[in-house]
Amino acid sequence: MWHGLPGCVSFTGRMPVPQAPKIMDETTRKELAAWLEFYQELGIEGFFRRDSSTAVTLPGLAAAKSTPPEVVSPKAVPPRPTTPAPSAVTHPPQQAIRPPAPTFNLFEAAPTPRSGPETLEQIREDLGDCQRCKLAPTRKTIVFGEGNPHAELMFVGEGPGADEDEQGLPFVGRAGKLLNRMMETVRLKRADVYICNVVKCRPPGNRTPEKDEVDACSPFLYRQIESVKPRLICCLGAPAVRTVLGIKEGITKIRGRFYDFAGTKALATVHPAYILRNPREEKILREDFEKIRDFLKATP
Ligand code: URA
Protein backbone atom coordinates (compact mmCIF):
# COMPACT_ATOMS: atom_id res chain seq x y z
CA MET A 1 0.00 0.00 0.00
CA TRP A 2 1.33 3.43 -0.93
CA HIS A 3 0.71 6.31 1.34
CA GLY A 4 1.21 9.94 0.63
CA LEU A 5 1.54 13.26 2.20
CA PRO A 6 0.54 15.94 -0.24
CA GLY A 7 3.33 15.94 -2.82
CA CYS A 8 5.09 13.03 -1.19
CA VAL A 9 5.47 9.34 -1.78
CA SER A 10 6.20 7.22 1.22
CA PHE A 11 7.62 3.83 1.91
CA THR A 12 8.12 1.74 4.95
CA GLY A 13 11.64 1.67 6.32
CA ARG A 14 13.69 3.36 8.97
CA MET A 15 12.53 6.82 9.85
CA PRO A 16 15.39 9.23 9.26
CA VAL A 17 15.94 11.73 12.05
CA PRO A 18 14.46 15.02 10.83
CA GLN A 19 17.24 17.56 10.44
CA ALA A 20 15.64 20.97 10.29
CA PRO A 21 17.02 22.75 7.26
CA LYS A 22 17.86 26.40 7.75
CA ILE A 23 14.95 27.54 5.60
CA MET A 24 12.34 26.02 7.90
CA ASP A 25 10.85 28.22 10.58
CA GLU A 26 10.02 26.90 14.04
CA THR A 27 6.24 26.67 13.49
CA THR A 28 6.61 24.74 10.25
CA ARG A 29 9.14 22.44 11.85
CA LYS A 30 6.76 21.70 14.75
CA GLU A 31 3.87 21.13 12.37
CA LEU A 32 5.95 18.78 10.30
CA ALA A 33 7.14 16.92 13.37
CA ALA A 34 3.49 16.48 14.45
CA TRP A 35 2.58 15.10 11.03
CA LEU A 36 5.50 12.72 11.12
CA GLU A 37 4.52 11.44 14.53
CA PHE A 38 0.99 10.98 13.28
CA TYR A 39 2.16 8.97 10.27
CA GLN A 40 4.60 7.03 12.40
CA GLU A 41 1.70 5.98 14.62
CA LEU A 42 0.01 4.69 11.49
CA GLY A 43 3.10 2.59 10.81
CA ILE A 44 4.51 4.75 8.04
CA GLU A 45 8.12 5.29 8.83
CA GLY A 46 9.73 7.22 6.07
CA PHE A 47 8.99 9.72 3.33
CA PHE A 48 10.72 11.20 0.40
CA ARG A 49 9.84 14.20 -1.66
CA ARG A 50 8.88 13.47 -5.21
CA ASP A 51 11.32 14.96 -7.67
CA SER A 52 9.16 17.28 -9.76
CA SER A 53 10.88 16.08 -12.94
CA THR A 54 9.38 12.64 -12.38
CA ALA A 55 5.86 13.84 -11.74
CA VAL A 56 3.29 11.37 -12.96
CA THR A 57 0.92 12.53 -15.66
CA LEU A 58 -2.48 11.47 -14.47
CA PRO A 59 -4.66 9.77 -17.04
CA GLY A 60 -7.09 12.16 -18.60
CA LEU A 61 -4.85 15.16 -18.00
CA ALA A 62 -2.50 14.48 -20.86
CA ALA A 63 -3.33 16.57 -23.86
CA ALA A 64 -4.57 14.76 -26.93
CA LYS A 65 -1.74 14.47 -29.41
CA SER A 66 -3.86 14.84 -32.50
CA THR A 67 -7.34 15.38 -33.79
CA PRO A 68 -9.08 12.26 -35.00
CA PRO A 69 -11.33 12.18 -38.02
CA GLU A 70 -14.23 11.26 -35.76
CA VAL A 71 -14.41 11.30 -31.99
CA VAL A 72 -17.21 9.81 -29.97
CA SER A 73 -18.70 12.27 -27.54
CA PRO A 74 -17.79 11.66 -23.89
CA LYS A 75 -21.44 10.87 -23.15
CA ALA A 76 -21.38 7.89 -25.47
CA VAL A 77 -18.33 6.47 -23.77
CA PRO A 78 -18.75 4.73 -20.43
CA PRO A 79 -16.32 5.81 -17.74
CA ARG A 80 -12.80 4.71 -18.48
CA PRO A 81 -10.96 2.57 -15.96
CA THR A 82 -8.22 4.23 -14.02
CA THR A 83 -5.28 3.98 -16.32
CA PRO A 84 -2.03 3.90 -14.46
CA ALA A 85 1.03 5.71 -15.55
CA PRO A 86 4.36 3.91 -15.38
CA SER A 87 5.25 2.48 -11.98
CA ALA A 88 2.47 4.35 -10.26
CA VAL A 89 -1.26 4.42 -9.65
CA THR A 90 -2.18 0.73 -10.05
CA HIS A 91 -0.21 -2.43 -9.63
CA PRO A 92 -1.33 -6.04 -9.68
CA PRO A 93 -2.99 -6.89 -6.36
CA GLN A 94 -0.31 -8.65 -4.31
CA GLN A 95 2.57 -7.69 -6.53
CA ALA A 96 2.93 -4.00 -5.85
CA ILE A 97 6.21 -2.70 -7.15
CA ARG A 98 8.23 -1.68 -4.14
CA PRO A 99 10.00 1.63 -4.10
CA PRO A 100 13.74 1.47 -3.52
CA ALA A 101 15.09 1.10 0.00
CA PRO A 102 15.51 4.49 1.66
CA THR A 103 19.05 5.74 1.60
CA PHE A 104 18.38 9.44 1.68
CA ASN A 105 17.40 12.26 3.95
CA LEU A 106 13.81 13.24 4.62
CA PHE A 107 14.33 16.68 3.19
CA GLU A 108 16.11 15.72 0.01
CA ALA A 109 14.30 15.18 -3.25
CA ALA A 110 14.08 11.47 -3.95
CA PRO A 111 16.71 10.18 -6.31
CA THR A 112 15.06 9.11 -9.50
CA PRO A 113 15.55 5.38 -9.91
CA ARG A 114 14.56 5.63 -13.55
CA SER A 115 14.60 9.01 -15.14
CA GLY A 116 12.41 9.68 -18.13
CA PRO A 117 9.78 7.31 -19.46
CA GLU A 118 10.24 3.65 -18.82
CA THR A 119 11.65 1.61 -21.65
CA LEU A 120 9.95 -1.53 -22.81
CA GLU A 121 13.01 -3.46 -21.63
CA GLN A 122 12.54 -2.09 -18.11
CA ILE A 123 8.88 -3.06 -18.12
CA ARG A 124 9.72 -6.53 -19.42
CA GLU A 125 12.36 -6.88 -16.73
CA ASP A 126 9.83 -5.89 -14.11
CA LEU A 127 7.36 -8.47 -15.42
CA GLY A 128 10.07 -11.08 -14.91
CA ASP A 129 9.03 -14.70 -14.71
CA CYS A 130 5.54 -13.52 -13.86
CA GLN A 131 3.50 -15.59 -11.43
CA ARG A 132 0.92 -12.89 -10.72
CA CYS A 133 -2.10 -14.81 -11.94
CA LYS A 134 -3.40 -18.27 -12.55
CA LEU A 135 -2.32 -18.27 -16.21
CA ALA A 136 1.32 -18.67 -15.19
CA PRO A 137 1.35 -22.42 -14.48
CA THR A 138 -0.13 -23.35 -17.87
CA ARG A 139 1.76 -20.99 -20.16
CA LYS A 140 4.87 -21.97 -22.05
CA THR A 141 6.14 -18.50 -22.84
CA ILE A 142 5.34 -14.99 -21.76
CA VAL A 143 4.33 -13.05 -24.87
CA PHE A 144 5.28 -9.54 -23.90
CA GLY A 145 4.95 -7.74 -27.21
CA GLU A 146 6.86 -7.02 -30.36
CA GLY A 147 7.62 -4.18 -32.69
CA ASN A 148 8.87 -0.65 -32.93
CA PRO A 149 9.31 0.78 -29.41
CA HIS A 150 8.40 4.21 -30.82
CA ALA A 151 5.58 3.08 -33.05
CA GLU A 152 2.88 5.52 -34.10
CA LEU A 153 0.39 2.69 -34.10
CA MET A 154 -0.04 0.10 -31.38
CA PHE A 155 -2.28 -2.95 -31.68
CA VAL A 156 -3.71 -4.48 -28.55
CA GLY A 157 -5.11 -7.99 -28.84
CA GLU A 158 -6.64 -10.27 -26.27
CA GLY A 159 -4.04 -12.84 -25.31
CA PRO A 160 -1.61 -15.27 -26.86
CA GLY A 161 -2.89 -18.38 -28.61
CA ALA A 162 -1.08 -21.68 -29.05
CA ASP A 163 1.34 -20.42 -31.74
CA GLU A 164 2.17 -17.30 -29.79
CA ASP A 165 2.70 -19.35 -26.64
CA GLU A 166 5.16 -21.55 -28.57
CA GLN A 167 7.07 -18.73 -30.21
CA GLY A 168 6.83 -16.02 -27.56
CA LEU A 169 5.61 -13.50 -30.14
CA PRO A 170 2.19 -11.90 -30.54
CA PHE A 171 -0.07 -12.56 -33.51
CA VAL A 172 2.00 -15.17 -35.32
CA GLY A 173 -0.80 -17.70 -35.83
CA ARG A 174 -3.79 -17.55 -38.19
CA ALA A 175 -5.18 -14.39 -36.65
CA GLY A 176 -1.73 -12.85 -36.98
CA LYS A 177 -1.55 -13.72 -40.65
CA LEU A 178 -4.86 -11.95 -41.17
CA LEU A 179 -3.61 -8.99 -39.18
CA ASN A 180 -0.51 -8.85 -41.41
CA ARG A 181 -2.70 -8.99 -44.51
CA MET A 182 -4.89 -6.16 -43.23
CA MET A 183 -1.81 -4.06 -42.57
CA GLU A 184 -0.57 -4.75 -46.07
CA THR A 185 -3.87 -3.59 -47.58
CA VAL A 186 -3.24 -0.12 -46.13
CA ARG A 187 0.53 -0.21 -46.68
CA LEU A 188 1.47 -0.51 -43.04
CA LYS A 189 4.59 -2.49 -42.23
CA ARG A 190 4.50 -4.85 -39.28
CA ALA A 191 8.00 -3.76 -38.31
CA ASP A 192 6.74 -0.18 -37.90
CA VAL A 193 3.96 -0.93 -35.43
CA TYR A 194 3.95 -2.29 -31.89
CA ILE A 195 1.81 -5.32 -31.11
CA CYS A 196 0.87 -6.70 -27.71
CA ASN A 197 -2.03 -8.17 -25.78
CA VAL A 198 -4.15 -7.52 -22.73
CA VAL A 199 -2.75 -10.64 -21.06
CA LYS A 200 0.76 -11.86 -21.71
CA CYS A 201 0.11 -15.55 -21.09
CA ARG A 202 -2.07 -17.94 -23.03
CA PRO A 203 -5.41 -18.67 -21.38
CA PRO A 204 -6.01 -22.45 -21.41
CA GLY A 205 -7.92 -23.52 -24.50
CA ASN A 206 -7.77 -19.92 -25.76
CA ARG A 207 -10.62 -18.91 -23.49
CA THR A 208 -11.29 -15.23 -22.84
CA PRO A 209 -9.03 -13.90 -20.08
CA GLU A 210 -10.81 -13.59 -16.75
CA LYS A 211 -11.11 -10.42 -14.72
CA ASP A 212 -8.46 -11.31 -12.14
CA GLU A 213 -6.04 -12.18 -14.95
CA VAL A 214 -6.73 -8.92 -16.72
CA ASP A 215 -6.38 -7.01 -13.46
CA ALA A 216 -3.00 -8.59 -12.81
CA CYS A 217 -1.66 -8.02 -16.30
CA SER A 218 -3.23 -4.78 -17.53
CA PRO A 219 -0.88 -2.48 -15.55
CA PHE A 220 1.90 -3.81 -17.77
CA LEU A 221 -0.15 -3.02 -20.85
CA TYR A 222 -0.77 0.53 -19.63
CA ARG A 223 2.95 0.93 -19.01
CA GLN A 224 3.71 -0.36 -22.49
CA ILE A 225 1.33 2.24 -23.93
CA GLU A 226 2.95 4.93 -21.83
CA SER A 227 6.39 3.85 -22.98
CA VAL A 228 5.64 3.55 -26.70
CA LYS A 229 3.44 6.66 -26.72
CA PRO A 230 1.71 5.72 -29.95
CA ARG A 231 -0.41 8.25 -31.78
CA LEU A 232 -3.10 5.66 -32.19
CA ILE A 233 -4.03 2.51 -30.29
CA CYS A 234 -6.04 -0.07 -32.18
CA CYS A 235 -8.02 -2.31 -29.84
CA LEU A 236 -8.65 -5.66 -31.48
CA GLY A 237 -11.77 -7.21 -30.03
CA ALA A 238 -13.92 -6.83 -26.95
CA PRO A 239 -11.39 -7.68 -24.20
CA ALA A 240 -8.96 -5.06 -25.52
CA VAL A 241 -11.76 -2.50 -25.83
CA ARG A 242 -12.94 -3.26 -22.31
CA THR A 243 -9.46 -3.08 -20.82
CA VAL A 244 -8.18 -0.02 -22.63
CA LEU A 245 -11.38 1.98 -22.97
CA GLY A 246 -13.66 0.55 -20.30
CA ILE A 247 -16.38 0.00 -22.89
CA LYS A 248 -18.51 -3.04 -22.30
CA GLU A 249 -20.89 -2.74 -25.25
CA GLY A 250 -20.80 -5.26 -28.06
CA ILE A 251 -17.79 -4.77 -30.29
CA THR A 252 -19.79 -4.91 -33.52
CA LYS A 253 -21.84 -1.95 -32.22
CA ILE A 254 -18.99 0.31 -31.24
CA ARG A 255 -16.29 -0.69 -33.74
CA GLY A 256 -14.96 1.77 -36.26
CA ARG A 257 -15.07 4.69 -33.83
CA PHE A 258 -12.28 6.66 -32.26
CA TYR A 259 -12.15 6.99 -28.49
CA ASP A 260 -9.69 8.47 -26.07
CA PHE A 261 -7.24 6.71 -23.78
CA ALA A 262 -5.61 9.19 -21.43
CA GLY A 263 -5.08 11.65 -24.26
CA THR A 264 -4.22 9.09 -26.93
CA LYS A 265 -6.69 8.24 -29.64
CA ALA A 266 -7.88 4.65 -29.74
CA LEU A 267 -9.86 2.91 -32.43
CA ALA A 268 -12.07 -0.05 -31.55
CA THR A 269 -12.37 -2.84 -34.06
CA VAL A 270 -13.16 -6.53 -34.23
CA HIS A 271 -10.56 -9.17 -33.47
CA PRO A 272 -9.07 -10.86 -36.57
CA ALA A 273 -10.17 -14.21 -35.09
CA TYR A 274 -13.77 -12.99 -35.42
CA ILE A 275 -13.18 -12.49 -39.14
CA LEU A 276 -11.66 -15.96 -39.40
CA ARG A 277 -14.92 -17.30 -38.01
CA ASN A 278 -17.05 -14.91 -40.08
CA PRO A 279 -15.14 -14.39 -43.33
CA ARG A 280 -18.02 -12.45 -44.89
CA GLU A 281 -17.40 -9.68 -42.39
CA GLU A 282 -13.86 -9.05 -43.57
CA LYS A 283 -14.88 -5.78 -45.12
CA ILE A 284 -15.55 -4.27 -41.70
CA LEU A 285 -12.00 -4.94 -40.58
CA ARG A 286 -10.73 -3.59 -43.87
CA GLU A 287 -12.84 -0.45 -43.42
CA ASP A 288 -11.38 0.07 -39.95
CA PHE A 289 -7.85 -0.37 -41.24
CA GLU A 290 -8.59 2.29 -43.81
CA LYS A 291 -9.60 4.56 -40.93
CA ILE A 292 -6.29 3.81 -39.26
CA ARG A 293 -4.43 4.70 -42.44
CA ASP A 294 -6.43 7.93 -42.87
CA PHE A 295 -5.85 8.92 -39.25
CA LEU A 296 -2.11 8.39 -39.49
CA LYS A 297 -1.98 10.26 -42.79
CA ALA A 298 -4.12 13.15 -41.61
CA THR A 299 -2.10 13.90 -38.49
CA PRO A 300 1.65 14.33 -38.86
N1 URA B 1 -4.96 -13.45 -30.56
C1 URA B 1 -4.62 -12.44 -29.76
O1 URA B 1 -5.45 -11.76 -29.21
N2 URA B 1 -3.34 -12.19 -29.57
C2 URA B 1 -2.40 -12.89 -30.15
O2 URA B 1 -1.24 -12.59 -29.91
C3 URA B 1 -2.78 -13.92 -31.00
C4 URA B 1 -4.06 -14.19 -31.18
Coordinates of C-alpha atoms and ligand atoms in Angstrom, one line a residue, residues 143 156-161 164 169-173 175-176 195-197 236 271 273, ligand 1:
V143 CA 4.3 -13.1 -24.9
V156 CA -3.7 -4.5 -28.5
G157 CA -5.1 -8.0 -28.8
E158 CA -6.6 -10.3 -26.3
G159 CA -4.0 -12.8 -25.3
P160 CA -1.6 -15.3 -26.9
G161 CA -2.9 -18.4 -28.6
E164 CA 2.2 -17.3 -29.8
L169 CA 5.6 -13.5 -30.1
P170 CA 2.2 -11.9 -30.5
F171 CA -0.1 -12.6 -33.5
V172 CA 2.0 -15.2 -35.3
G173 CA -0.8 -17.7 -35.8
A175 CA -5.2 -14.4 -36.6
G176 CA -1.7 -12.8 -37.0
I195 CA 1.8 -5.3 -31.1
C196 CA 0.9 -6.7 -27.7
N197 CA -2.0 -8.2 -25.8
L236 CA -8.6 -5.7 -31.5
H271 CA -10.6 -9.2 -33.5
A273 CA -10.2 -14.2 -35.1
Ligands
URA1 N1 -5.0 -13.4 -30.6 C1 -4.6 -12.4 -29.8 O1 -5.5 -11.8 -29.2 N2 -3.3 -12.2 -29.6 C2 -2.4 -12.9 -30.1 O2 -1.2 -12.6 -29.9 C3 -2.8 -13.9 -31.0 C4 -4.1 -14.2 -31.2

